[in-house]
Coordinates of C-alpha atoms in Angstrom, one line a residue:
M149 CA 42.8 203.7 -88.3
G150 CA 40.0 202.6 -86.2
R151 CA 39.7 198.8 -85.2
K152 CA 41.6 196.2 -86.9
L153 CA 41.3 192.3 -85.9
I154 CA 44.0 190.0 -86.9
R155 CA 42.2 186.5 -86.7
N156 CA 43.3 183.2 -86.4
G157 CA 46.9 183.1 -86.8
Q158 CA 49.9 181.4 -85.1
V159 CA 51.0 184.2 -82.3
V160 CA 54.8 184.4 -81.5
T161 CA 54.1 187.5 -79.0
M162 CA 58.3 187.6 -77.7
D163 CA 56.6 188.7 -74.4
R164 CA 57.5 185.8 -72.0
A165 CA 54.4 187.0 -69.6
I166 CA 52.2 186.5 -72.2
G167 CA 53.2 183.7 -73.9
D168 CA 52.5 182.4 -77.9
F169 CA 49.5 180.6 -79.0
A170 CA 48.7 178.0 -81.7
I171 CA 45.8 180.1 -83.0
A172 CA 44.8 183.2 -81.4
D173 CA 43.6 186.8 -82.6
V174 CA 45.4 190.0 -82.3
L175 CA 43.0 193.5 -81.6
L176 CA 44.4 196.7 -82.8
E177 CA 42.9 200.0 -81.7
D178 CA 44.1 202.8 -83.7
D179 CA 48.2 203.2 -83.1
R180 CA 48.0 200.4 -80.1
I181 CA 47.8 196.9 -79.3
A182 CA 44.6 196.3 -77.4
A183 CA 44.8 192.6 -76.6
V184 CA 46.3 189.5 -77.6
A185 CA 44.3 185.6 -76.9
P186 CA 42.3 183.1 -78.6
G187 CA 38.8 183.9 -80.0
I188 CA 38.5 187.8 -79.0
E189 CA 35.2 189.1 -79.5
A190 CA 35.3 192.9 -80.4
D191 CA 33.6 194.5 -83.3
A192 CA 36.3 196.1 -85.8
D193 CA 36.1 198.3 -88.8
E194 CA 38.2 195.4 -90.7
V195 CA 39.0 191.5 -89.7
I196 CA 42.5 190.4 -90.9
D197 CA 42.2 186.7 -91.7
A198 CA 45.8 185.2 -90.4
S199 CA 44.6 181.4 -91.4
G200 CA 48.2 180.2 -92.7
M201 CA 50.1 182.9 -91.0
I202 CA 52.7 183.4 -88.3
V203 CA 51.7 186.7 -86.6
M204 CA 54.9 188.2 -84.8
P205 CA 56.4 191.8 -83.7
G206 CA 58.3 193.5 -86.6
L207 CA 61.7 193.1 -86.8
V208 CA 64.1 196.4 -85.6
N209 CA 66.7 196.7 -87.5
A210 CA 69.3 198.6 -85.3
H211 CA 71.9 199.8 -87.6
L212 CA 71.9 200.7 -91.4
H213 CA 73.6 203.4 -93.7
T214 CA 70.6 203.6 -95.9
W215 CA 72.0 206.2 -97.7
Q216 CA 74.5 203.7 -99.1
T217 CA 71.1 201.4 -101.0
G218 CA 72.3 202.5 -104.7
L219 CA 75.7 201.2 -104.3
R220 CA 74.5 197.6 -103.3
S221 CA 77.2 195.0 -103.4
I222 CA 79.5 196.7 -105.2
G223 CA 82.1 196.2 -102.2
A224 CA 81.4 192.7 -102.1
D225 CA 85.2 192.0 -102.0
W226 CA 86.5 195.2 -100.4
T227 CA 88.4 195.1 -97.2
G228 CA 88.0 197.8 -94.5
P229 CA 90.7 200.0 -95.5
D230 CA 89.1 199.8 -99.3
Y231 CA 85.6 200.9 -98.1
H232 CA 86.8 204.0 -96.2
R233 CA 88.9 204.7 -98.8
I234 CA 86.8 204.2 -101.6
M235 CA 83.2 204.8 -100.3
H236 CA 84.2 208.0 -97.3
G237 CA 86.8 209.0 -99.5
N238 CA 85.6 209.2 -102.7
M239 CA 81.6 208.0 -103.4
A240 CA 80.5 209.6 -100.3
T241 CA 81.9 213.1 -101.2
R242 CA 79.6 213.1 -104.4
F243 CA 76.3 212.8 -102.5
R244 CA 74.0 215.3 -103.3
P245 CA 70.8 216.1 -101.1
E246 CA 68.3 214.2 -103.5
D247 CA 70.9 211.5 -103.4
N248 CA 70.9 210.8 -99.8
Y249 CA 67.1 211.2 -100.0
I250 CA 66.5 208.6 -102.9
G251 CA 69.1 206.1 -101.4
T252 CA 67.2 206.5 -98.1
L253 CA 63.4 206.2 -99.3
V254 CA 64.3 203.1 -101.5
G255 CA 66.4 201.3 -98.6
A256 CA 63.6 202.2 -96.2
L257 CA 60.6 200.7 -98.2
E258 CA 63.2 197.7 -98.8
Q259 CA 63.5 197.1 -94.8
L260 CA 59.4 197.8 -95.0
N261 CA 59.0 195.3 -97.5
A262 CA 61.1 192.5 -95.7
G263 CA 59.1 192.7 -92.5
V264 CA 61.2 195.9 -90.6
T265 CA 59.1 198.1 -88.7
T266 CA 61.6 200.6 -87.0
L267 CA 65.2 201.3 -88.4
F268 CA 68.2 203.2 -86.7
D269 CA 69.2 205.1 -89.9
W270 CA 72.9 205.5 -89.1
C271 CA 73.3 208.5 -91.7
H272 CA 76.9 209.5 -91.9
N273 CA 77.5 211.3 -94.6
I274 CA 75.3 214.8 -93.7
T275 CA 77.4 217.8 -94.9
S276 CA 74.7 220.1 -94.8
F277 CA 71.1 221.0 -93.1
E278 CA 69.6 220.1 -96.8
H279 CA 71.3 216.4 -96.8
A280 CA 69.7 215.9 -93.0
E281 CA 66.2 217.1 -94.2
R282 CA 66.1 215.3 -97.6
S283 CA 67.1 211.9 -95.7
V284 CA 64.3 212.3 -92.8
D285 CA 62.0 213.7 -95.7
A286 CA 62.7 209.7 -97.4
L287 CA 62.2 208.0 -93.9
E288 CA 58.8 210.2 -93.2
E289 CA 57.8 209.4 -96.9
S290 CA 58.0 205.5 -96.7
G291 CA 55.5 205.0 -93.3
L292 CA 58.4 203.2 -91.4
R293 CA 59.1 203.7 -88.2
A294 CA 62.7 205.2 -87.7
V295 CA 65.1 206.8 -85.7
F296 CA 67.2 208.8 -87.8
G297 CA 71.2 209.4 -86.7
H298 CA 72.3 212.1 -87.8
G299 CA 76.1 211.7 -88.5
T300 CA 78.9 213.4 -90.1
A301 CA 81.2 212.8 -93.2
K302 CA 84.8 210.8 -93.0
P303 CA 86.3 212.5 -96.2
L304 CA 90.2 211.6 -96.1
K305 CA 90.8 215.4 -96.5
T306 CA 88.5 218.3 -94.9
V307 CA 88.3 221.7 -96.8
S308 CA 89.8 223.4 -93.6
D309 CA 92.8 220.7 -93.7
I310 CA 91.5 219.6 -90.1
P311 CA 91.0 215.6 -89.9
F312 CA 87.2 214.5 -89.3
T313 CA 89.0 213.0 -86.1
H314 CA 89.2 216.4 -84.5
E315 CA 86.0 218.1 -85.8
P316 CA 83.1 217.9 -83.5
H317 CA 79.7 217.1 -83.9
P318 CA 78.0 220.2 -85.8
R319 CA 76.4 222.2 -83.1
E320 CA 73.9 224.2 -85.1
R321 CA 72.7 221.6 -87.4
L322 CA 71.4 219.3 -84.5
V323 CA 70.0 222.0 -82.5
R324 CA 68.4 222.9 -85.5
L325 CA 66.9 219.8 -86.4
R326 CA 66.2 219.1 -82.0
R327 CA 64.3 222.9 -82.4
E328 CA 62.5 222.8 -85.3
R329 CA 61.4 219.5 -86.7
F330 CA 62.6 217.3 -84.0
S331 CA 60.6 219.4 -80.9
S332 CA 58.8 216.4 -80.1
D333 CA 59.7 212.7 -79.5
D334 CA 56.0 211.9 -80.2
R335 CA 56.5 211.0 -83.6
R336 CA 56.9 207.9 -86.2
V337 CA 60.6 209.2 -87.0
T338 CA 62.8 210.8 -84.1
L339 CA 66.0 212.0 -83.6
A340 CA 69.5 210.5 -82.6
A341 CA 73.0 211.5 -83.0
A342 CA 75.7 209.1 -84.7
I343 CA 78.4 210.8 -83.1
L344 CA 82.1 209.4 -83.9
G345 CA 82.7 208.3 -80.5
P346 CA 86.2 207.6 -78.9
Q347 CA 88.0 204.9 -81.1
F348 CA 87.1 207.5 -84.3
S349 CA 87.9 210.8 -82.3
V350 CA 90.1 213.1 -79.9
P351 CA 89.6 213.0 -76.1
E352 CA 88.0 216.7 -76.5
V353 CA 85.4 216.0 -79.7
V354 CA 84.8 212.8 -77.2
E355 CA 83.8 214.8 -74.4
Q356 CA 82.1 217.9 -76.7
D357 CA 79.7 215.1 -78.2
F358 CA 78.6 213.5 -75.5
R359 CA 78.1 216.8 -73.7
L360 CA 76.1 218.2 -76.9
V361 CA 73.8 214.8 -76.8
R362 CA 72.8 215.1 -73.3
E363 CA 72.4 218.7 -73.2
L364 CA 70.0 217.9 -76.0
G365 CA 68.1 215.3 -74.5
L366 CA 69.0 212.6 -77.7
L367 CA 69.9 208.9 -78.0
S368 CA 73.6 208.7 -79.4
S369 CA 75.5 205.8 -81.0
S370 CA 78.8 205.6 -81.9
H371 CA 81.2 203.2 -83.9
A372 CA 84.0 200.7 -82.0
A373 CA 85.2 199.0 -85.1
R374 CA 89.0 200.0 -85.1
R375 CA 92.1 197.6 -83.7
P376 CA 93.8 199.2 -80.9
A377 CA 96.5 200.4 -82.4
D378 CA 94.4 202.4 -84.8
Q379 CA 91.9 203.9 -82.2
V380 CA 92.5 207.7 -81.7
S381 CA 91.7 207.7 -78.0
P382 CA 93.5 204.7 -76.4
E383 CA 91.2 205.6 -73.1
G384 CA 87.6 204.7 -75.3
Y385 CA 84.6 204.6 -73.7
R386 CA 86.6 205.2 -70.2
I387 CA 86.5 209.0 -71.2
P388 CA 82.6 209.3 -71.2
A389 CA 82.4 207.1 -68.4
R390 CA 84.5 209.1 -66.0
L391 CA 83.0 212.5 -66.9
G392 CA 79.4 210.7 -66.2
L393 CA 78.5 210.8 -69.8
L394 CA 78.2 207.4 -70.4
D395 CA 74.9 206.0 -69.9
E396 CA 71.4 203.9 -71.4
N397 CA 71.3 206.6 -73.9
H398 CA 74.0 205.9 -75.8
N399 CA 74.3 202.8 -78.0
V400 CA 77.7 201.0 -79.2
V401 CA 78.1 199.7 -82.5
H402 CA 80.1 196.8 -83.3
G403 CA 83.2 196.5 -80.2
N404 CA 85.0 193.7 -81.7
Y405 CA 88.4 195.2 -80.4
I406 CA 87.2 196.8 -77.1
D407 CA 88.8 194.6 -73.7
D408 CA 87.1 192.8 -71.5
E409 CA 87.3 195.3 -68.6
Q410 CA 86.1 198.5 -70.6
L411 CA 83.2 195.8 -72.3
K412 CA 82.1 195.6 -68.7
L413 CA 82.2 199.2 -68.2
I414 CA 80.1 200.1 -71.0
V415 CA 77.4 197.5 -70.0
D416 CA 76.8 198.6 -66.3
S417 CA 76.8 201.7 -67.8
G418 CA 73.2 200.7 -69.1
A419 CA 74.7 201.6 -72.9
S420 CA 73.7 198.7 -75.5
F421 CA 75.5 197.0 -78.3
T422 CA 74.6 196.4 -81.7
V423 CA 76.0 193.4 -83.5
T424 CA 76.1 193.5 -87.4
S425 CA 77.6 189.8 -88.0
M426 CA 77.1 189.3 -91.4
I427 CA 79.6 192.7 -91.9
E428 CA 82.3 192.3 -89.1
L429 CA 83.3 189.0 -90.6
H430 CA 83.9 190.3 -93.8
V431 CA 86.2 192.8 -92.5
H432 CA 87.6 191.9 -88.9
P433 CA 89.8 188.9 -87.4
A434 CA 87.7 189.6 -84.2
D435 CA 84.6 187.7 -83.1
P436 CA 81.6 190.2 -82.7
V437 CA 80.7 190.9 -79.3
T438 CA 77.6 188.7 -79.2
G439 CA 78.7 186.0 -76.6
R440 CA 80.7 188.4 -74.3
I441 CA 78.1 191.3 -73.7
R442 CA 75.2 187.7 -73.0
A443 CA 77.9 186.8 -70.5
L444 CA 77.5 189.9 -68.5
G445 CA 73.5 189.7 -68.7
A446 CA 73.2 192.0 -71.5
L447 CA 70.8 192.0 -74.5
P448 CA 72.9 192.2 -78.2
S449 CA 70.6 193.7 -80.8
L450 CA 71.3 193.3 -84.6
G451 CA 72.1 195.5 -88.0
V452 CA 72.4 194.9 -91.2
D453 CA 74.7 197.7 -91.8
S454 CA 76.3 198.6 -95.2
I455 CA 74.4 197.0 -98.2
P456 CA 77.5 197.6 -100.3
A457 CA 79.1 194.5 -98.4
A458 CA 76.6 193.0 -96.6
N459 CA 73.1 191.0 -97.4
S460 CA 70.5 193.8 -96.1
D461 CA 67.5 191.0 -95.2
M462 CA 67.2 191.1 -91.3
F463 CA 66.5 187.4 -91.2
N464 CA 70.0 186.7 -92.4
E465 CA 71.4 188.6 -90.0
M466 CA 69.4 187.2 -87.1
R467 CA 70.1 184.0 -88.3
F468 CA 73.7 184.5 -89.1
A469 CA 74.4 185.7 -85.6
M470 CA 73.1 182.9 -83.8
L471 CA 75.3 180.5 -85.9
Y472 CA 78.2 182.0 -85.8
Q473 CA 77.8 182.1 -81.4
R474 CA 76.8 178.6 -81.5
A475 CA 80.1 177.9 -83.3
L476 CA 82.3 180.0 -81.1
E477 CA 80.9 178.0 -78.0
H478 CA 81.0 174.9 -79.5
R479 CA 84.9 175.2 -80.4
A480 CA 85.5 176.6 -76.9
N481 CA 83.5 173.8 -75.3
Y482 CA 85.6 171.2 -77.7
A483 CA 89.1 173.3 -76.9
Q484 CA 88.5 172.8 -73.2
G485 CA 88.0 168.9 -74.0
L486 CA 84.8 168.7 -72.3
P487 CA 82.1 166.5 -73.5
P488 CA 79.4 168.0 -76.5
L489 CA 77.1 170.3 -74.9
T490 CA 73.9 168.9 -73.9
Q491 CA 71.8 172.1 -75.1
L492 CA 72.4 174.2 -78.1
P493 CA 74.2 177.6 -76.6
V494 CA 71.9 180.2 -78.5
L495 CA 68.0 179.2 -78.8
S496 CA 66.2 180.2 -81.9
R497 CA 63.8 182.4 -79.3
V498 CA 67.2 184.3 -77.8
A499 CA 68.3 185.2 -81.5
L500 CA 64.8 186.6 -82.1
E501 CA 64.9 188.7 -79.2
W502 CA 68.2 189.9 -80.5
A503 CA 66.2 191.2 -83.6
T504 CA 62.7 192.4 -82.1
I505 CA 63.1 193.3 -77.8
G506 CA 66.8 193.6 -78.5
G507 CA 66.9 196.5 -80.9
A508 CA 64.0 198.2 -79.4
R509 CA 65.9 198.2 -76.3
A510 CA 68.9 199.7 -77.9
I511 CA 67.0 202.8 -79.3
R512 CA 65.1 203.6 -75.8
L513 CA 61.8 202.3 -77.4
E514 CA 61.5 199.0 -75.2
H515 CA 58.1 200.6 -73.8
L516 CA 56.9 201.0 -77.6
I517 CA 57.8 198.0 -79.8
G518 CA 59.7 195.1 -80.0
S519 CA 56.6 192.6 -78.8
L520 CA 53.1 192.1 -79.2
T521 CA 52.1 193.5 -75.6
P522 CA 49.0 195.4 -75.0
G523 CA 49.6 198.9 -75.1
K524 CA 52.4 198.7 -76.8
K525 CA 52.2 200.4 -80.4
A526 CA 50.7 198.1 -83.1
D527 CA 53.5 197.4 -85.2
V528 CA 53.0 193.5 -86.5
I529 CA 54.0 191.6 -89.2
L530 CA 52.5 188.5 -91.0
L531 CA 54.9 185.5 -92.6
K532 CA 52.8 183.4 -95.0
A533 CA 53.6 179.8 -93.3
T534 CA 52.1 178.3 -96.1
D535 CA 55.4 179.1 -98.3
F536 CA 57.6 176.2 -99.7
N537 CA 60.5 177.4 -97.3
L538 CA 57.9 177.7 -94.3
F539 CA 55.7 174.9 -94.3
P540 CA 54.8 172.7 -92.5
V541 CA 55.1 174.8 -89.5
H542 CA 55.5 172.9 -86.3
D543 CA 57.8 175.7 -84.4
P544 CA 57.0 178.9 -85.4
V545 CA 59.9 180.6 -83.5
G546 CA 62.4 177.6 -85.2
T547 CA 60.9 178.4 -88.6
V548 CA 61.2 181.9 -88.1
V549 CA 65.0 182.1 -87.3
Q550 CA 65.6 179.3 -89.4
Q551 CA 64.0 179.5 -92.4
G552 CA 62.4 183.0 -92.9
C553 CA 63.3 185.7 -95.2
A554 CA 62.0 188.4 -97.0
H555 CA 59.9 187.0 -99.4
N556 CA 57.9 185.3 -96.7
V557 CA 56.3 188.5 -95.2
D558 CA 53.0 189.0 -96.4
T559 CA 51.9 192.0 -94.3
V560 CA 53.3 194.7 -92.4
I561 CA 51.7 197.2 -89.9
V562 CA 53.2 200.2 -89.1
D563 CA 51.2 202.3 -85.9
G564 CA 48.6 200.6 -87.0
Q565 CA 48.3 201.5 -90.5
V566 CA 48.7 198.4 -93.0
L567 CA 51.8 199.1 -95.4
K568 CA 51.5 195.8 -97.1
R569 CA 48.9 193.5 -97.9
G570 CA 49.1 190.2 -99.8
G571 CA 52.8 190.3 -100.1
V572 CA 52.5 193.8 -102.1
L573 CA 53.5 197.0 -100.5
G574 CA 51.1 199.8 -100.7
Y575 CA 53.3 202.3 -101.9
D576 CA 52.0 203.2 -105.3
A577 CA 53.9 201.2 -107.8
A578 CA 54.0 203.8 -110.6
L579 CA 55.7 205.7 -107.9
L580 CA 57.9 203.1 -106.8
R581 CA 59.5 202.1 -110.6
R582 CA 60.5 206.2 -111.1
K583 CA 62.1 206.4 -107.9
A584 CA 63.9 202.9 -108.4
G585 CA 65.0 204.8 -112.0
E586 CA 65.9 207.8 -109.7
L587 CA 68.0 205.5 -107.5
E588 CA 69.7 203.9 -110.6
A589 CA 70.6 207.1 -112.0
S590 CA 71.8 208.8 -108.7
A591 CA 74.4 205.6 -108.5
A592 CA 75.3 205.6 -111.7
R593 CA 76.4 209.3 -111.7
I594 CA 78.0 209.1 -108.1
I595 CA 80.1 205.8 -109.7
R596 CA 81.1 207.9 -112.7
E597 CA 82.3 210.6 -111.1
S598 CA 84.3 208.6 -108.9
G599 CA 86.2 206.9 -111.1
Y600 CA 85.9 203.7 -109.9
M601 CA 85.0 200.5 -112.1
P602 CA 83.1 198.0 -110.0
M603 CA 82.8 195.7 -113.4
A604 CA 86.9 195.4 -114.1
A605 CA 88.2 192.2 -114.5

């Protein structure tokens, strides 16, 4: 890959020790950031002109069910029970390994195109080793940095008539992945376990799953989206905490209904939270936990979650999460009869931290990604500051958070490799058209076989 010099951009580093620059250069050496400063004098194999660009770390999408890409917006008006009944109880059961592959490939390329350089692919429809292998094939083919979250299907009825809530994570499959394809963590795509967690499984399964990931040295993640009356293990995360199994290697997604005591227990353990505001407000009456975990001193991360019901653009998720939390705190202040706030509750830079450093921390990669810090991986994006919706730029951070969108992403670099340039993905255009056709055919078959009529009046 050699040396690349990104010259004359407005640089947002997201490293408080380094700060931002009105005009500066970023030097990349192979897969690492070598320097960030104005007027870098260095020989380079390639000079990238960033004039009229905002240079920043790539976004981190900490939660996406990428396999669902072909079913985009089919559930735009679904309730939560609709989603579980139609998606997991019906459509997901019809996915073949190649359906997983094509949905994950196109979804990963979409994220890359929109400025996401790292993705936690929470793949919870794995029913065979081949499903897992083809999903990983797709992530690797895309070029994206990714954590593959090996999850399990959630059909309404299993072949063995045992509810999925009573089925431990498939040990043989996870061990095989860890010992063969993922024997090393020094790779662009790494392995995690997307386990059921205490809200979706009985206590015995909670313990078995947490012990399995501890044994294999893996990051794990679990959904926490059930109302108290519907939670399978009422003790919740107190179970792994009591067993000494809850720590910084676990990630909790959502958490809207978790009580304050349990929330503090999770934060104090070092476990992370991922908020998916757009989908949470779509189907849940309880507010996202963004403000509650911030009050405990933790840093949220963000994800877009489920494309059948939510927008896939991380810029939208970041903006929405920030504005909703602002609204909550304004309302609380007003309800107490206090004077108007003299500073907004969540500043734009804080929201951008959620989408960069926060995501990196949640997936245990903060030492590698999330900021333009020398020594970290060369994951960089350039936004066209001359685009109508960004121009003129007075505050780059405010502009990115309040105005940015996928369309503005001009250049994407992952591991020092340029994967998008001049607004065009480097993935072969003719091949991408064929893949798009395969995705349409895959989705059409799944919908047809499911008997669902998405365009019915």
